[in-house]
Structure formats: structure tokens, C-alpha cells
């Protein structure tokens, strides 16, 4: 009965716009949330740090980019650069003695300011041309970071992240960093869920679907395109700060190259444009399939007595991303989220197949 | 502004619009008064949609001025004009695909949402945006009842029949509580019953919502029965203006519609 839609009566408009009207969805979300909260005491430390933590961080990044790509329909191939700006800004501020709470927000703001410049490109060009301009911006930001010693400390330099506190708590050790990432991820997730039920999300979708019709109902396409870039970049900047503080523990320019941007675009597309759940699915698939596949290839090769060059093995993930993006664009453009939805719908109306949406 | 026209809802003066060599609008001037249902008629390609596009800010006229409620809107962007209380529908539907009927109509409320449609209100949904959403939802539900769209509220707009889509678009325009409603062929492709529905909605909108209406329409029966005044365009020129029956029976209008020779026969037959 958990799955049933029938029998649910809405008594107010507010109630109807609940995030999860179905009891089944609420139990599922509750279970996952409970698992994430007790995970540090439940699973091996190695899995926590090597799988769960990066999954949370990359999911946040995918959510931020999904606001722009799924929500406002603007392609962005330079999200890695956006994250780099937030990461470098916050780390420099922390090193200068600014409290991390402020440094993290400032990192977000720095990314948002520069991200809006990407947005100005979007006002003039669309689709393929926007892809090219954001790509160009990625390389420009990469170049500036690497070649301005004041930012990167030199081309080959790595800047250590000093120990930080957040609201008095030390973000140190596996458990504290995990919980901090989980907390930020929760905020970003709730924000993105809310986007789907407010005028903000509707206005973005209007700009995405038909710009002249958006204008005629009073939505300024200029304002909302820039707002989409601003907000998405702000999230990207904050995620960049979380990434270096919780996971990387140090910053160097090569961490934020085009590879990262492509990785996050792949997560958004594979997971499902505009879907919150999909961002988590996409992040999991893109992060972990290469690992699984690499191990698989290695063991097959070992079994067959072949030796694979490390070069080839390094390229397997990239080829895989490409294959996944093409595969999903062709077969299921709405991504993993849509596949999940189909399965869920199947059970929602089972056994009344004719009622399936 | 000229004397006595201060109360006009829409005031167009000497509008001149060309596309390259083509003069689409040739010095059009007219006023629409509060509470009027003003018809805009004329053969295909006579410039009706272009005129509406000028009024709503999509085209910039080469000459002339547009004033809405006394404010000069000639060079304003469409979304600013919408904020002046103007809503419109399009000849070829402009609904947002992939969104439900409800969300489409809710978007019509955008001009009244203010900061409620910002990113911060979204972040603090429970203490901020939710209040706005509920208030606007109430207004929209009223409209959904008024336009009898209850059954399709949660359907994606692209799956409902064309006639209903036109009705949804009208509902979206009305959701803005416009002071001036502009309709570009709202009844195109409709059967008699559907046409009557729309005509009723337009009349009710005027009575209950104090809306002034500018309407492009081809169906002469509709025009003569609900419009207070009409303007007839031909090749971008105003060839007749006044009470519907009088305006459309002027020889120049008959000629524009039927062509010169046919018009002579028509006049001869009538005599
Ligand atoms: N964007 C445009 N570019 C070029 N010509 C246009 C454009 N819009 C309209 N026209 C031309 O202007 C004339 C009037 O068109 P329109 O206003 O659509 O007429 P109506 O709505 O009365 O059928 C037509 O000759 C049309 O081809
Ligand atoms: Mg037209």
C-alpha cells in the first residue's frame, strides 16, 4: 500500500505541494537520510572517505550545474573553473585568517561574480556557441590561476588547506569532514527541491522553454539568465570550497581542469536534466563505474595474461563518460531519473497497467 | 500627450513600421478607452499581429509612439510593458511545454510575485516562498474554476487538445490581472461552441475584472457581437474605424476583403 496514490487527500495547497506527497517516497527518503547520518558508525572508514564523501560532494556539484542546464537550459562546459574560483578564494581567505564560514560564502560570491560573466555570453549566443564560449572561459580561468603566482603560488604549486572550524566545530578527521559535507549537501539539495515548486524555478523554466513567451508574462529573460548563472556559480563556488576543505585538503590548478567540467556535465546528463534525484544517480554512476570497470579490466587482463599500459587504463574513464553521454542522449535523454520514474510508476499503478503514465 | 486622451488605456500615434523595404504599418493612430472591447480586423498579412507586437514591445516602430495608461512605452522591453498591466496571447500558441496547465497559469502571476520568485525566497521556502505560493495558487484556482479547467489542471499542456490549449493561454494572460488584455486570434480553429465559450470569458473578464480588451479576430459574427469598436487594416493602413457593423460594411473594407471586381458586384447586388 505504500506505493498507492489513491486515498491521499490534500487538504491545503501547501500540503499538495509537499516535496514527497507519497508515503512511500517519504519512507525512502527518511531511510536514506537515516543511513547517511549513521553511516560513519556503520560502514568501514575507507568506504566512507573513498566513496560516500566524494559522492556527496560531486552530487552537490551536479546539482549546482543542473540548476543551469536542466533548470534554465543553458549549457556550461566550464563548471570546473567556477569551482576553482570558489576553492582558491576561500582557501586564500582562510589562510589570511578569515573564519571559514565567511570564507566559504565569499568563495561562492567570487564564483558567482565571475560566473555571471559566463552568463553574459549566454545572452548573446546559444547552444553550441555557448558551449564554445564557456569552454573558452574554462581555459582562460585555468590559465590565469596557473600563471598568477599570487593565486596558485606558481604553476606547479600546491597550497595546503589550514585546519578550519565551522561554527566552532573543527572540521578535521574523517567523521567531522563527512558530516560537514553532508550538511552542506542537505542545504543544496533542499534548495534544489524547492526550485521545483516556486516562482523562481517556473521563471527559469519559462526562459528555457520559450523566451518570448516568458517576456510577455513579465519574466525578464536578461535577469533570469544571469540569475541562473549567478546562483549556479554560487553553488559551484561553495562546492569548490567544500571539496578542497573536506576531500582534497590542498589546492593545485590541475584539479579543476576540463576533466572535472566534463565529468560534472556527464553526471547531469546521465542522471537526468533538471532532476534532483538524477544528480545523485549521475554522480554515483560517473564516479564509480570507472573504478569498477578498471578493476574488472585489470582482473580480466591479469586472467588472460595480458599487460595493459597505465596510459590506456587512465583513458578508460574518459571513453566511458563519452559512451555514457552518447548512450543516454540517444536512448533516454531524461537520464537515470526517468528510468527510476518509470519503475516507480509501474509499481504505483500495479496491477492496473492501463493507468500507467 | 493630447488633451482629453489622458484617460485612454492605449494610445497609438502615427505608428510606422517597416521590414526592409516592406512597409507593414503605415502611420497608424488610434485610442482604446477603458472598458472597451476593441476589435482589430483585416485580411491576412494586413499588419494586425505586427501592430500588436509593436504595442507589446516585440517590434520597435521606426516612427510614432505608444502610450499605455499615459506612460510612454514605445521603447520598452516586453517584460516591462507586462509590468504596466498588459497581457497577451499569441496567434500560434506560446505555452510552456513540459509544464502542467497549473504551472503555466501560475506563471501568469509572475508580475505580482516580486521577491517571492527569487532564489533567496526559494532557499527559505518554508518561511518565505510558501506563503507567496499559496496566495497566488488561490488566485489561480479561482481562474481555473472560472475557465472550467479543473479536470486538466495537472496535465502537461502539450497533451491537451488545441482548443483547450488556447483556453489555458487565455487563463495565463488573465492570471496577471491585466488592465489591458490583447488577444491575437483567440478563436482560430475553434468550433461554434468553443467560440461561444471564449466570447463569454472575454465578456466576463471585462465585467468582473475591469479588463480592457484589444482583440484580433477573423470571425465577423464574433466581432460584431462583442466588440464595441473596430479598426480595419489593409496593407498596414487604417481603412475604417468605428462601430463594427458600420465599419465592416464600408466599401473600402469590402473591397479589401473581396478584391475590387467582387466588391463592385457586391455593391451592385446590394443596390
Ligand atoms: N518579423 C517579420 N519580418 C519580416 N516581415 C514581417 C515580419 N512580421 C511580419 N512581417 C510582414 O508584415 C506583414 C504583416 O504581417 P502580420 O502583422 O503578421 O499580418 P496579420 O497578422 O494581419 O496577418 C506581412 O507582409 C508579413 O509578411
Ligand atoms: Mg496575424
XYZ file of C-alpha atoms and ligand atoms in Angstrom:
656
model
C 0.000 0.000 0.000
C 2.966 2.247 0.465
C 3.099 2.949 -3.217
C -0.524 3.896 -3.681
C -1.524 7.301 -4.941
C -5.200 6.649 -4.293
C -6.515 7.547 -0.880
C -4.241 10.560 -0.498
C -6.336 13.648 0.041
C -4.864 17.091 0.012
C -6.394 19.473 2.465
C -4.458 22.601 1.533
C -2.457 23.940 -1.374
C 0.602 23.884 0.811
C 0.022 20.238 1.556
C -0.356 19.434 -2.095
C 2.998 20.970 -2.898
C 4.788 18.850 -0.343
C 8.131 17.553 -1.537
C 7.073 13.938 -1.235
C 3.300 13.522 -1.221
C 3.510 9.721 -1.298
C 4.231 7.898 1.947
C 6.487 5.513 0.066
C 8.741 8.335 -1.101
C 8.848 9.797 2.381
C 9.909 6.473 3.902
C 12.523 6.023 1.223
C 13.968 9.494 1.733
C 13.831 9.017 5.508
C 15.667 5.722 5.268
C 18.390 7.144 3.048
C 18.773 10.182 5.312
C 18.997 7.950 8.382
C 21.582 5.798 6.660
C 23.688 8.810 5.704
C 23.560 10.080 9.275
C 24.667 6.845 10.910
C 26.966 5.813 8.055
C 30.227 6.746 9.861
C 29.401 4.210 12.564
C 28.004 1.645 10.197
C 30.440 1.273 7.371
C 34.155 0.953 7.020
C 36.100 4.207 7.306
C 37.689 3.538 3.922
C 34.322 3.359 2.186
C 33.166 6.470 3.961
C 36.115 8.532 2.785
C 36.684 6.959 -0.605
C 33.075 6.573 -1.749
C 30.416 8.289 0.312
C 32.224 11.587 0.830
C 33.180 12.206 -2.818
C 29.710 11.062 -3.862
C 28.121 13.752 -1.692
C 30.481 16.439 -2.970
C 30.156 15.559 -6.646
C 26.395 15.267 -6.277
C 26.332 18.830 -4.946
C 28.343 19.974 -7.941
C 25.977 18.145 -10.272
C 23.014 19.783 -8.527
C 24.542 23.235 -8.984
C 25.189 22.662 -12.670
C 21.784 21.068 -13.083
C 20.141 24.312 -11.992
C 21.717 25.926 -15.014
C 21.483 23.106 -17.529
C 18.223 21.484 -16.507
C 16.539 24.472 -14.901
C 17.451 27.285 -17.258
C 18.534 25.254 -20.277
C 21.989 26.793 -20.574
C 24.940 24.570 -21.379
C 28.117 25.148 -19.383
C 31.422 23.417 -20.092
C 33.408 25.421 -17.568
C 31.896 24.427 -14.261
C 35.260 23.121 -13.074
C 36.665 26.627 -13.472
C 33.751 28.034 -11.486
C 34.541 25.606 -8.668
C 38.226 26.517 -8.866
C 37.421 30.174 -8.245
C 35.469 29.298 -5.108
C 38.137 26.879 -3.928
C 41.057 29.290 -4.382
C 39.190 32.288 -2.973
C 38.115 30.512 0.170
C 41.486 28.885 0.783
C 43.304 32.200 0.424
C 40.843 33.868 2.757
C 41.194 31.119 5.344
C 44.968 31.402 5.131
C 44.618 35.142 5.653
C 42.793 34.428 8.894
C 39.184 34.891 7.751
C 36.786 32.477 9.505
C 35.782 29.605 7.239
C 32.053 30.388 7.463
C 32.735 33.730 5.812
C 35.446 32.403 3.503
C 33.133 29.743 2.124
C 30.368 32.256 1.356
C 32.939 34.659 -0.086
C 34.230 31.851 -2.288
C 30.673 31.341 -3.518
C 30.291 35.055 -4.169
C 33.585 35.216 -6.060
C 32.451 32.347 -8.286
C 29.054 33.980 -8.732
C 30.592 37.297 -9.824
C 32.844 35.678 -12.395
C 30.191 33.126 -13.296
C 27.873 35.944 -14.316
C 30.428 36.908 -16.953
C 29.862 33.446 -18.462
C 26.209 34.404 -18.262
C 26.702 37.481 -20.402
C 27.921 35.163 -23.128
C 24.629 33.290 -22.791
C 22.694 36.479 -23.502
C 24.328 36.783 -26.867
C 24.854 33.208 -28.009
C 23.031 29.915 -27.682
C 23.641 26.158 -27.635
C 26.801 25.200 -29.492
C 28.191 28.729 -29.351
C 27.527 28.934 -25.637
C 29.285 25.602 -25.201
C 32.300 27.040 -27.002
C 32.328 30.286 -25.028
C 32.079 28.528 -21.675
C 34.814 26.174 -22.798
C 36.967 29.169 -23.653
C 36.269 30.620 -20.232
C 37.373 27.348 -18.655
C 40.754 27.625 -20.344
C 41.116 31.301 -19.522
C 40.415 30.719 -15.832
C 42.761 27.711 -15.813
C 45.450 29.822 -17.396
C 45.028 32.765 -15.067
C 45.075 30.579 -11.967
C 48.138 28.679 -13.084
C 50.102 31.714 -14.223
C 49.360 34.198 -11.478
C 51.623 33.177 -8.595
C 49.538 35.235 -6.182
C 46.664 32.802 -6.763
C 48.262 29.436 -7.330
C 51.666 30.020 -5.771
C 53.258 29.063 -9.098
C 52.426 26.662 -11.920
C 53.425 23.509 -10.091
C 52.486 24.691 -6.643
C 50.121 23.063 -4.222
C 48.615 25.107 -1.419
C 47.805 23.295 1.784
C 44.460 23.985 3.396
C 44.956 25.004 7.022
C 42.724 23.439 9.684
C 39.338 25.167 9.727
C 36.425 25.474 12.113
C 32.782 25.838 11.219
C 30.513 27.400 13.842
C 33.066 26.449 16.473
C 33.427 22.830 15.363
C 36.752 21.657 13.996
C 36.423 20.192 10.513
C 39.086 17.612 10.970
C 39.309 13.876 10.694
C 37.057 11.649 8.614
C 33.874 11.942 10.595
C 33.733 15.721 11.011
C 34.518 16.341 7.345
C 31.906 13.819 6.321
C 29.220 15.440 8.435
C 30.152 18.889 7.230
C 29.856 17.801 3.595
C 26.572 16.095 4.408
C 25.206 19.271 5.984
C 26.106 21.480 3.014
C 24.773 18.830 0.649
C 21.482 18.825 2.538
C 21.120 22.586 2.168
C 21.919 22.478 -1.557
C 19.532 19.563 -2.065
C 16.671 21.258 -0.241
C 17.241 24.408 -2.248
C 17.118 22.465 -5.491
C 13.995 20.604 -4.418
C 12.325 23.906 -3.630
C 13.246 25.303 -7.024
C 10.747 22.861 -8.485
C 7.857 24.405 -6.609
C 8.482 28.146 -6.577
C 8.147 31.063 -8.929
C 11.930 31.090 -9.279
C 12.015 27.634 -10.837
C 8.995 28.377 -13.008
C 10.556 31.586 -14.306
C 13.777 29.743 -15.184
C 11.792 27.053 -16.959
C 9.857 29.733 -18.845
C 13.093 31.267 -20.109
C 14.308 27.810 -21.074
C 11.154 26.802 -22.943
C 10.173 29.994 -24.802
C 11.945 33.252 -24.209
C 9.396 35.496 -25.941
C 6.514 33.929 -24.038
C 8.487 34.425 -20.827
C 8.918 38.105 -21.663
C 5.243 38.603 -22.351
C 4.256 37.408 -18.892
C 6.773 39.763 -17.335
C 9.790 37.485 -16.895
C 12.920 39.349 -17.880
C 14.982 36.832 -19.830
C 18.045 39.006 -19.249
C 17.600 38.972 -15.491
C 16.746 35.310 -15.120
C 19.520 34.029 -17.361
C 22.023 35.993 -15.325
C 20.337 34.922 -12.100
C 20.636 31.292 -13.188
C 24.345 31.731 -13.845
C 24.780 33.643 -10.599
C 23.038 31.081 -8.426
C 24.532 28.064 -10.115
C 28.024 29.573 -9.889
C 27.486 30.474 -6.246
C 26.700 26.838 -5.507
C 29.722 25.811 -7.585
C 31.978 28.112 -5.575
C 30.724 26.778 -2.266
C 31.146 23.210 -3.504
C 34.691 24.084 -4.580
C 35.407 25.266 -1.040
C 33.881 22.120 0.465
C 35.803 19.970 -1.997
C 39.206 21.327 -1.006
C 38.492 21.508 2.719
C 36.820 18.132 3.129
C 38.323 15.986 0.444
C 41.399 17.266 -1.340
C 42.954 19.038 1.681
C 45.120 21.048 -0.724
C 44.636 23.015 -3.931
C 46.528 22.879 -7.173
C 45.422 24.140 -10.594
C 45.232 20.748 -12.257
C 42.398 19.606 -10.001
C 39.911 21.864 -11.733
C 40.702 21.317 -15.377
C 38.342 20.494 -18.202
C 38.225 16.867 -16.988
C 36.265 17.964 -13.941
C 33.891 20.072 -16.031
C 33.217 17.207 -18.413
C 32.744 14.829 -15.523
C 30.038 17.031 -13.994
C 28.293 17.634 -17.314
C 28.236 13.858 -17.754
C 26.680 13.448 -14.306
C 23.929 15.904 -15.141
C 23.089 14.341 -18.485
C 23.326 10.726 -17.365
C 21.422 11.469 -14.173
C 18.708 13.480 -15.841
C 18.404 17.148 -16.774
C 16.520 19.064 -14.127
C 16.221 16.153 -11.731
C 17.452 16.375 -8.148
C 17.420 12.632 -7.649
C 19.093 12.212 -11.015
C 22.041 14.340 -9.935
C 22.768 11.829 -7.185
C 22.323 8.879 -9.528
C 24.504 10.503 -12.162
C 27.249 11.334 -9.685
C 27.287 7.758 -8.423
C 27.394 6.246 -11.880
C 30.071 8.564 -13.244
C 32.251 8.349 -10.136
C 32.106 4.638 -9.540
C 31.687 2.936 -12.901
C 35.266 3.751 -13.961
C 36.586 2.281 -10.724
C 34.571 -0.873 -11.115
C 35.414 -1.102 -14.783
C 39.099 -0.504 -14.183
C 39.227 -3.272 -11.647
C 37.300 -5.507 -13.976
C 39.577 -4.800 -16.922
C 42.631 -5.296 -14.738
C 41.457 -8.631 -13.451
C 40.412 -9.825 -16.904
C 43.745 -8.738 -18.302
C 45.553 -10.459 -15.473
C 43.484 -13.578 -16.011
C 44.260 -13.584 -19.720
C 47.905 -12.892 -19.053
C 47.859 -9.532 -20.903
C 49.518 -6.412 -19.619
C 47.709 -3.120 -20.106
C 49.572 0.145 -20.176
C 48.683 2.536 -17.387
C 48.044 5.100 -20.113
C 45.248 3.021 -21.551
C 43.790 2.402 -18.139
C 43.809 6.125 -17.429
C 41.775 6.724 -20.556
C 39.117 4.161 -19.857
C 37.060 6.522 -17.661
C 37.082 9.249 -20.316
C 35.965 6.877 -23.022
C 33.315 5.601 -20.699
C 31.939 9.086 -19.994
C 31.716 9.692 -23.697
C 29.923 6.410 -24.262
C 27.529 7.043 -21.388
C 26.664 10.564 -22.550
C 26.038 9.423 -26.108
C 24.141 6.374 -24.888
C 21.844 8.354 -22.650
C 21.288 11.186 -25.121
C 20.183 8.639 -27.692
C 18.315 6.130 -25.557
C 16.995 8.016 -22.527
C 17.559 11.780 -22.743
C 15.910 12.237 -19.371
C 18.519 10.062 -17.746
C 18.573 7.671 -14.827
C 15.936 9.731 -13.030
C 13.489 8.897 -15.814
C 14.336 5.218 -15.628
C 13.699 5.280 -11.891
C 10.459 7.136 -12.509
C 9.278 4.514 -14.965
C 9.935 1.744 -12.477
C 8.221 3.700 -9.724
C 5.206 4.427 -11.929
C 4.977 0.759 -12.739
C 4.553 -0.083 -9.076
C 2.332 2.909 -8.376
C -0.437 1.612 -10.574
C 0.302 -2.098 -10.440
C -1.641 -4.182 -11.359
C -3.674 -1.634 -13.334
C -1.335 -1.367 -16.217
C -3.637 0.835 -18.310
C -3.374 3.633 -15.753
C 0.353 3.923 -16.235
C 1.536 7.363 -17.268
C 0.041 63.879 -24.708
C -3.024 65.476 -26.201
C -5.904 66.889 -24.172
C -8.729 64.607 -23.203
C -6.898 61.414 -24.070
C -5.301 61.152 -20.657
C -7.848 58.536 -19.735
C -7.079 56.307 -22.725
C -5.839 52.814 -21.928
C -3.830 52.585 -25.101
C -2.813 55.450 -27.295
C -1.011 54.836 -30.556
C 0.228 57.783 -32.558
C 1.401 57.621 -36.126
C 2.982 54.155 -35.893
C 5.276 53.411 -38.808
C 6.944 50.002 -39.104
C 8.959 48.582 -41.995
C 10.768 45.318 -42.533
C 13.468 46.228 -45.005
C 11.517 47.588 -47.968
C 8.150 46.332 -46.768
C 6.021 48.935 -45.007
C 3.987 46.784 -42.644
C 2.326 49.635 -40.726
C 1.703 52.986 -42.365
C 1.180 55.726 -39.819
C -1.466 54.165 -37.607
C -3.158 56.215 -34.892
C -5.910 55.064 -32.565
C -7.022 55.110 -28.916
C -8.657 52.472 -26.787
C -10.835 53.644 -23.913
C -11.254 51.943 -20.531
C -13.668 49.022 -20.563
C -13.778 48.775 -24.344
C -13.544 45.611 -26.356
C -11.705 46.859 -29.390
C -11.562 44.678 -32.484
C -8.697 44.658 -34.937
C -9.644 43.130 -38.260
C -8.251 42.923 -41.755
C -7.152 40.383 -44.347
C -4.153 38.120 -43.747
C -0.880 39.998 -43.872
C -2.507 43.361 -43.265
C -0.332 44.032 -40.215
C -2.562 43.139 -37.254
C -0.050 40.940 -35.477
C 2.720 43.406 -36.256
C 0.731 46.172 -34.605
C 0.208 44.051 -31.509
C 3.919 43.263 -31.499
C 4.654 46.978 -31.519
C 2.256 47.611 -28.654
C 3.735 44.778 -26.555
C 7.330 45.764 -27.218
C 8.431 42.965 -29.538
C 8.891 45.280 -32.527
C 10.347 48.775 -32.427
C 8.437 51.125 -34.700
C 10.554 53.389 -36.916
C 8.268 56.277 -36.065
C 5.401 57.075 -33.749
C 4.649 56.443 -30.122
C 2.740 54.047 -27.912
C 1.386 55.080 -24.520
C -0.260 52.735 -22.046
C -2.236 54.395 -19.265
C -0.460 57.601 -20.130
C 3.041 56.165 -19.802
C 5.241 56.155 -22.899
C 6.126 52.529 -23.628
C 7.451 52.899 -27.165
C 10.982 51.715 -26.442
C 10.257 49.427 -23.524
C 11.140 45.749 -23.415
C 8.143 43.369 -23.375
C 8.558 42.325 -19.737
C 8.457 45.963 -18.646
C 5.287 46.503 -20.628
C 3.812 43.434 -18.929
C 4.537 45.130 -15.616
C 2.363 48.049 -16.812
C -0.625 45.730 -16.736
C -0.605 44.369 -20.281
C -1.095 40.666 -21.011
C -1.462 38.964 -24.359
C -1.938 35.687 -26.133
C -0.294 34.633 -29.365
C -1.733 33.650 -32.705
C 0.371 30.477 -32.605
C 0.114 29.349 -29.000
C 3.046 30.151 -26.754
C 2.556 27.821 -23.802
C 5.462 26.325 -21.909
C 5.793 22.703 -22.948
C 6.665 20.140 -20.325
C 4.862 22.124 -17.637
C 1.421 21.374 -16.304
C -1.624 23.506 -17.032
C -1.453 24.694 -13.439
C 2.189 25.779 -13.647
C 1.553 27.546 -16.932
C -1.246 29.585 -15.406
C 0.772 30.183 -12.237
C 3.446 31.719 -14.441
C 0.887 34.302 -15.423
C 1.120 35.556 -11.832
C 4.794 36.350 -12.247
C 4.294 40.111 -12.455
C 2.772 40.020 -8.973
C 5.342 37.742 -7.362
C 8.170 40.184 -6.680
C 10.885 38.770 -4.432
C 8.721 35.700 -3.916
C 10.153 34.417 -7.194
C 13.773 34.980 -6.206
C 16.484 32.498 -5.274
C 16.520 33.507 -1.599
C 12.787 33.016 -1.177
C 13.326 29.572 -2.679
C 16.135 28.730 -0.261
C 13.968 29.740 2.696
C 10.845 28.208 1.164
C 9.126 27.238 4.401
C 9.227 30.719 5.902
C 9.184 32.757 2.730
C 8.163 31.444 -0.684
C 5.453 29.075 0.630
C 3.288 31.989 1.713
C 3.510 33.608 -1.716
C 2.917 30.332 -3.490
C -0.273 29.654 -1.558
C -1.638 33.154 -2.122
C -1.024 33.017 -5.851
C -2.313 29.497 -6.028
C -5.637 30.732 -4.637
C -5.917 33.377 -7.331
C -5.095 30.806 -9.993
C -7.566 28.245 -8.696
C -10.301 30.847 -8.915
C -9.377 31.380 -12.528
C -9.267 27.643 -13.179
C -12.834 27.416 -11.898
C -13.859 30.443 -13.927
C -12.425 28.972 -17.122
C -13.535 25.429 -16.311
C -10.102 23.866 -16.466
C -10.375 21.802 -13.263
C -10.114 18.417 -14.958
C -6.903 19.129 -16.801
C -5.148 21.107 -14.080
C -2.333 18.587 -13.662
C -1.916 17.578 -17.294
C 1.163 18.633 -19.252
C -0.045 21.335 -21.663
C 1.176 19.602 -24.797
C -1.168 16.629 -24.386
C -4.462 18.547 -24.231
C -6.494 19.453 -27.350
C -5.686 22.654 -29.197
C -8.924 24.392 -28.254
C -8.192 23.837 -24.578
C -4.611 24.971 -25.028
C -5.934 28.289 -26.330
C -8.133 28.497 -23.285
C -5.162 27.812 -20.993
C -3.211 30.555 -22.696
C -6.097 32.938 -22.130
C -6.186 31.846 -18.493
C -2.465 32.524 -18.179
C -2.968 36.013 -19.575
C -5.893 36.665 -17.231
C -3.869 35.390 -14.257
C -1.834 38.577 -14.452
C -4.997 40.585 -13.683
C -4.240 42.679 -16.755
C -5.726 46.103 -17.223
C -5.246 45.682 -20.953
C -5.708 42.227 -22.461
C -4.527 41.674 -26.014
C -5.752 38.608 -27.877
C -4.352 37.524 -31.226
C -6.990 35.371 -32.914
C -8.167 33.641 -29.732
C -10.780 31.625 -31.609
C -8.769 30.453 -34.591
C -9.629 26.877 -35.456
C -12.461 26.580 -32.957
C -15.943 25.222 -33.484
C -19.066 27.238 -32.717
C -19.433 26.034 -29.157
C -15.802 26.693 -28.269
C -16.037 30.141 -29.823
C -19.035 30.948 -27.672
C -17.153 29.840 -24.582
C -14.240 32.141 -25.346
C -16.557 35.042 -26.177
C -18.233 34.558 -22.804
C -14.877 34.517 -20.991
C -13.869 37.728 -22.692
C -17.137 39.455 -21.771
C -16.900 38.161 -18.196
C -13.302 39.314 -17.920
C -14.472 42.811 -18.776
C -17.409 42.768 -16.369
C -15.739 41.103 -13.402
C -12.138 42.129 -13.786
C -12.415 45.555 -15.370
C -10.228 44.493 -18.231
C -9.969 46.465 -21.433
C -9.590 44.213 -24.459
C -7.803 44.569 -27.779
C -8.685 41.611 -29.934
C -7.651 40.447 -33.366
C -10.402 38.308 -34.796
C -11.419 36.882 -38.138
C -14.857 35.629 -37.267
C -17.079 38.575 -38.200
C -20.052 37.200 -36.252
C -17.957 37.342 -33.084
C -16.569 40.774 -33.875
C -19.971 42.299 -34.495
C -21.494 40.760 -31.411
C -18.876 41.503 -28.761
C -16.697 44.380 -29.959
C -17.615 47.961 -29.112
C -15.442 49.402 -31.833
C -13.223 48.033 -34.552
C -10.367 49.197 -36.688
C -9.901 47.640 -40.113
C -6.400 47.314 -41.534
C -5.407 46.739 -45.110
C -1.756 46.664 -46.148
C -0.832 48.377 -42.912
C -3.322 51.185 -43.370
C -6.306 52.089 -41.269
C -9.153 51.918 -43.800
C -12.100 52.120 -41.444
C -12.786 52.621 -37.788
C -15.931 52.773 -35.684
C -18.906 50.627 -34.720
C -18.373 47.079 -36.017
C -21.345 46.802 -38.359
C -20.759 50.214 -39.876
C -17.015 49.775 -40.261
C -17.133 46.396 -41.972
C -19.810 47.456 -44.415
C -17.792 50.350 -45.752
C -16.974 49.923 -49.440
C -13.215 50.129 -48.861
C -13.435 47.268 -46.379
C -15.497 45.058 -48.653
C -13.045 45.828 -51.400
C -10.076 44.932 -49.191
C -11.623 41.623 -48.288
C -13.144 40.610 -51.587
C -10.968 42.323 -54.132
C -12.023 45.165 -56.429
C -14.188 43.412 -59.013
C -16.019 41.302 -56.488
C -16.660 44.392 -54.412
C -18.322 46.154 -57.353
C -20.578 43.170 -57.859
C -21.347 43.075 -54.134
C -22.293 46.748 -54.078
C -24.305 46.323 -57.266
C -26.197 43.390 -55.839
C -26.954 45.299 -52.661
C -28.303 48.283 -54.582
N 9.360 39.655 -38.432
C 8.996 39.977 -39.678
N 9.933 40.108 -40.642
C 9.565 40.419 -41.892
N 8.318 40.642 -42.290
C 7.343 40.530 -41.384
C 7.639 40.182 -40.026
N 6.472 40.151 -39.336
C 5.501 40.445 -40.219
N 6.025 40.679 -41.444
C 5.270 41.052 -42.621
O 4.420 42.107 -42.280
C 3.161 41.959 -42.906
C 2.080 41.937 -41.851
O 2.118 40.704 -41.170
P 1.224 40.380 -39.907
O 1.328 41.517 -38.968
O 1.609 39.038 -39.392
O -0.229 40.305 -40.541
P -1.584 39.778 -39.931
O -1.379 39.437 -38.510
O -2.551 40.880 -40.160
O -1.960 38.563 -40.744
C 3.211 40.694 -43.725
O 3.503 41.047 -45.058
C 4.359 39.929 -43.115
O 4.980 39.138 -44.072
Mg -1.589 37.666 -37.501
